[in-house]
Coordinates of C-alpha atoms in Angstrom, one line a residue:
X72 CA 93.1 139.6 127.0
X73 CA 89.7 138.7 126.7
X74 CA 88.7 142.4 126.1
X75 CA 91.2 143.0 123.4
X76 CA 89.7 139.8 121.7
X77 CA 86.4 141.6 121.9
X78 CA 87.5 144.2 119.9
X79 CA 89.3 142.8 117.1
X80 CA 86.4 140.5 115.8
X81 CA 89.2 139.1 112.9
X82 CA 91.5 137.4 115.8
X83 CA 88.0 136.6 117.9
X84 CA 87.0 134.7 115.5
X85 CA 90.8 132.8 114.6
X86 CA 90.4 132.2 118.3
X87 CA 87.4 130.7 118.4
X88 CA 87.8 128.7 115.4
X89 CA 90.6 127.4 116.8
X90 CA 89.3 126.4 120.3
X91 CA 86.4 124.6 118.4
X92 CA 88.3 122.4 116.3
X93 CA 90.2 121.4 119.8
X94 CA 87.4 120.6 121.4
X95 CA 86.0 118.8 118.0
X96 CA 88.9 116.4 118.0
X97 CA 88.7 115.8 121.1
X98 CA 85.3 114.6 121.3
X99 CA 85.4 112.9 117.6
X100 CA 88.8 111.5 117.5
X101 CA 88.5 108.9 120.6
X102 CA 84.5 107.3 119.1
X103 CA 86.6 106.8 115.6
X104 CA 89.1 105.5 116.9
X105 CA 87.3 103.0 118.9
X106 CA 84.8 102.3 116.1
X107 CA 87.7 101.6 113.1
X108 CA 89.0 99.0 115.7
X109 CA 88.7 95.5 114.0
X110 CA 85.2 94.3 115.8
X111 CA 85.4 91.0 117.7
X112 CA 86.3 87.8 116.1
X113 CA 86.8 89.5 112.7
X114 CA 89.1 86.9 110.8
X115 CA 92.0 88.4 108.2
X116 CA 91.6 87.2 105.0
X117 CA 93.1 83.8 103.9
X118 CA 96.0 83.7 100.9
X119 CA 93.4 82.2 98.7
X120 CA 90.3 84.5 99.7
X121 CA 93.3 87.5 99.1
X122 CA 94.2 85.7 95.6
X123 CA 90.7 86.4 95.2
X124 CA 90.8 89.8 95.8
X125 CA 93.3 90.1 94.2
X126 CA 91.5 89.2 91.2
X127 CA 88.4 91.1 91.8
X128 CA 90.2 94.2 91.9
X129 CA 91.9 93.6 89.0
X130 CA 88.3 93.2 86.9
X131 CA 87.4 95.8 88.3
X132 CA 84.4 94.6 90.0
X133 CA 84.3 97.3 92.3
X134 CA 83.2 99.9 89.6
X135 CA 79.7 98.1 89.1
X136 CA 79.5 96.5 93.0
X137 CA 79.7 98.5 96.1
X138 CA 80.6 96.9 99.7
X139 CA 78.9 99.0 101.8
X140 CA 75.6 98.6 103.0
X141 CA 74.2 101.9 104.5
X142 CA 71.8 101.8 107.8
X143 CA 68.6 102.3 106.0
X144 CA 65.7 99.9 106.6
X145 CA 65.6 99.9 102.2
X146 CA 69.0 98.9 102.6
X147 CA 69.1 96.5 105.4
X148 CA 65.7 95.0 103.7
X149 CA 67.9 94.0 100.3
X150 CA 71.2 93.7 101.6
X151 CA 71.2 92.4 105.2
X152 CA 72.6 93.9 108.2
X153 CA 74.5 97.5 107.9
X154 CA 77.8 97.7 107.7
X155 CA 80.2 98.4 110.5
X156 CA 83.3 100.8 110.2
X157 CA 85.5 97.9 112.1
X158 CA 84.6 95.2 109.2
X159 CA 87.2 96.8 107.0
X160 CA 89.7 96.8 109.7
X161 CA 92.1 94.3 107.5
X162 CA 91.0 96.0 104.2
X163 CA 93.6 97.4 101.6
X164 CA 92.7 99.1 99.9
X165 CA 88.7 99.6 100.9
X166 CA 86.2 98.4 98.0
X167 CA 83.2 100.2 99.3
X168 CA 82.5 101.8 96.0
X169 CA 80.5 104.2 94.6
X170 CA 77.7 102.8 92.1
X171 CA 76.0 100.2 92.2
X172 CA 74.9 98.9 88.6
X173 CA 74.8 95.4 90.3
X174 CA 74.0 94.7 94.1
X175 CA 76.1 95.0 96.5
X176 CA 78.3 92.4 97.6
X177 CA 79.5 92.8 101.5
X178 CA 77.0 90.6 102.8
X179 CA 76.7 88.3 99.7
X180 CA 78.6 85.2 101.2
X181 CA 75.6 84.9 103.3
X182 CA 73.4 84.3 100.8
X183 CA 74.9 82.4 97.5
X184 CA 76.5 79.6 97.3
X185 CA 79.7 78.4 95.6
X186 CA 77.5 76.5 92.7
X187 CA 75.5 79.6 92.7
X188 CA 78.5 81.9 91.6
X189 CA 80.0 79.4 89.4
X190 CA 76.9 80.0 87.2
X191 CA 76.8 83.6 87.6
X192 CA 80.5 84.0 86.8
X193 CA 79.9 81.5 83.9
X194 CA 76.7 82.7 82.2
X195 CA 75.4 85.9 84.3
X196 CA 71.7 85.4 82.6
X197 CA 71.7 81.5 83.9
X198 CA 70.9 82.9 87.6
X199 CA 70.0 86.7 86.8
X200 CA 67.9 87.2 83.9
X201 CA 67.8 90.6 82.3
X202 CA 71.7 91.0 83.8
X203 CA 73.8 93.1 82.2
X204 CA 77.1 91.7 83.3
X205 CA 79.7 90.2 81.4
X206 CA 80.3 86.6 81.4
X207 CA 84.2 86.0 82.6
X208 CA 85.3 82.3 81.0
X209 CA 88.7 83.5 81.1
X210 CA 88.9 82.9 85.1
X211 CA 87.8 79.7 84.4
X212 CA 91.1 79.3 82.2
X213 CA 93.7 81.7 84.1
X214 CA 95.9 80.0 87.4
X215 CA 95.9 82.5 89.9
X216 CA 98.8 84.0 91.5
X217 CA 99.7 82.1 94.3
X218 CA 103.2 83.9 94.8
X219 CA 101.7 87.5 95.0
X220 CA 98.8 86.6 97.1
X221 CA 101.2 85.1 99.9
X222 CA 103.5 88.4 99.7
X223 CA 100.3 90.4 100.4
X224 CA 99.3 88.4 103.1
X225 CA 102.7 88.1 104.2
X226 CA 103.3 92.3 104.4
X227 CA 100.1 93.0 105.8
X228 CA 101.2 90.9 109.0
X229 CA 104.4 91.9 109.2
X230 CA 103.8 95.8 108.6
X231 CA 100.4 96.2 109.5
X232 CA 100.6 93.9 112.7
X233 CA 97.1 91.7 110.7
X234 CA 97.1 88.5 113.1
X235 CA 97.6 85.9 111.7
X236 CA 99.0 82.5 112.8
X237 CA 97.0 83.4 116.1
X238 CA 95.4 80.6 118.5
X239 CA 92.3 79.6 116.5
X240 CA 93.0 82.1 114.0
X241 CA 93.8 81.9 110.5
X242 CA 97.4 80.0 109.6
X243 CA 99.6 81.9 107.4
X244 CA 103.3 80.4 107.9
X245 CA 106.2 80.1 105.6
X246 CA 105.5 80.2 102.2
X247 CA 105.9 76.1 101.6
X248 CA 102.8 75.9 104.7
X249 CA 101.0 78.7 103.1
X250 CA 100.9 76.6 99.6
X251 CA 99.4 73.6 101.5
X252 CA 96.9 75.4 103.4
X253 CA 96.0 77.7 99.9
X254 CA 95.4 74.2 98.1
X255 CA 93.4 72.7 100.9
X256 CA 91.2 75.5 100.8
X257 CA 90.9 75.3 97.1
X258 CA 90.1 71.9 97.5
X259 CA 87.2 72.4 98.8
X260 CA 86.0 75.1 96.7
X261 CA 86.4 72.7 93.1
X262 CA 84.7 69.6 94.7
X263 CA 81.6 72.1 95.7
X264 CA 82.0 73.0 91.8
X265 CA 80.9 71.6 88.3
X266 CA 83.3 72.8 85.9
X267 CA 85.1 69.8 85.0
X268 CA 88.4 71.6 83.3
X269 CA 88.4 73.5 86.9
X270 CA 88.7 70.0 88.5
X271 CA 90.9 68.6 86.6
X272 CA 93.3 71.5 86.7
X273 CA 93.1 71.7 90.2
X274 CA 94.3 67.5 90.3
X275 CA 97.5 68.7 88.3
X276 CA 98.1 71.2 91.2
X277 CA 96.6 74.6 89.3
X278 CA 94.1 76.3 90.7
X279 CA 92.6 78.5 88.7
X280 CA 91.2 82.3 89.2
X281 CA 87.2 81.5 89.7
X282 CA 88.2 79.5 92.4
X283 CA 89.8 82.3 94.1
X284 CA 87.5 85.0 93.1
X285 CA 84.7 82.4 94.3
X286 CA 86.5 81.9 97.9
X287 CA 86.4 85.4 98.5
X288 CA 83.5 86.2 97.8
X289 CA 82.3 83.5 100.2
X290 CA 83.7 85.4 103.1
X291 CA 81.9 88.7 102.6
X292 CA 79.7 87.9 105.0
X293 CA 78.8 87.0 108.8
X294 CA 81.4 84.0 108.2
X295 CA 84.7 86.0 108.7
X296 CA 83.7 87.2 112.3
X297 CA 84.1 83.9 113.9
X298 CA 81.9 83.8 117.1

């Protein structure tokens, strides 16, 4: 057999082609596998940290902010620690990006604060001079969308087997527990805030869409991998 393969150097080299890309996957497939794993203590998102995200997708912050941080000391210098494949674990879609006209964001709950982004969201220039980025008053106006936030929380247990409602985990519940827990955590976000049509929104039981972008931006960071 091995003679005949000799002399037909087209089906030698089909074989051989095909014997590497066994012995590729099987070396390759088991380290991925292992390293897209969600690493240890990595906490799902919460509704109103997905609310969040939510919103930052839908401004498209992702085409001016990446959220991956790439294991170069000129990265890790700026940035903080690399990024690991097993961070995104509960991510859907990804938001890694790919420019950066502003910093990038995955580790940025580790160093700003929620006053911090309240400014920056506000009046960019206030906290960043020289920045280029638009100032978004209308989150500051817009309720965020409770409903849809829970439904994504909600399928990405049921489907994609996300724990939630583990011991010491993050709560998700029924929808009427959810709501409680979403405005609890809110809670906390407006009295950490200044804004005083934010605050007094939030007393007539609207919360609007900085506080959600603000939460999530919060946990890109150290804090979501509980120790």
């Amino acid at each position: 057999m091995f003679s005949w393969l000799e002399k037909n150097p087209f089906f030698f080299t089909v074989a051989f082609l095909i014997v590497f890309s066994i012995a590729g996957l099987v070396e390759i497939l088991p380290d991925f596998m292992k390293s897209s794993r969600p690493i240890e203590g990595l906490q799902p998102y919460t509704v109103l940290q997905t609310a969040g995200r939510q919103v930052y997708i839908a401004e498209g912050c992702y085409n001016c902010h990446s959220q991956l941080i790439r294991p170069f000391q000129s990265e890790t210098d700026r940035y903080g620690a690399y990024s690991l494949s097993g961070e995104y674990a509960y991510d859907r879609p990804f938001l890694w990006g790919s420019k950066r006209t502003g910093p990038d964001l995955h580790r940025v709950g580790d160093s700003r604060t929620t006053d911090w982004h309240e400014n920056h969201m506000l009046e960019p220039t206030s906290v960043v001079p020289g920045s280029i980025m638009p100032a978004y008053h209308h989150l500051f106006a817009k309720d965020v969308d409770f409903d849809t936030a829970y439904a994504e929380a909600y399928t990405q247990k049921v489907l994609f087997g996300v724990p939630y409602d583990t011991e010491n985990g993050v709560p998700l519940g029924n929808i009427t527990q959810a709501k409680e827990e979403f405005l609890k955590e809110a809670g906390d976000i407006v009295n950490h805030m200044k804004n005083q049509a934010v605050k007094e929104a939030y007393k007539k039981g609207e919360v609007k869409q900085i506080v959600a972008l603000i939460a999530y931006l919060n946990s890109l960071g150290q804090s979501r991998i509980k120790k």
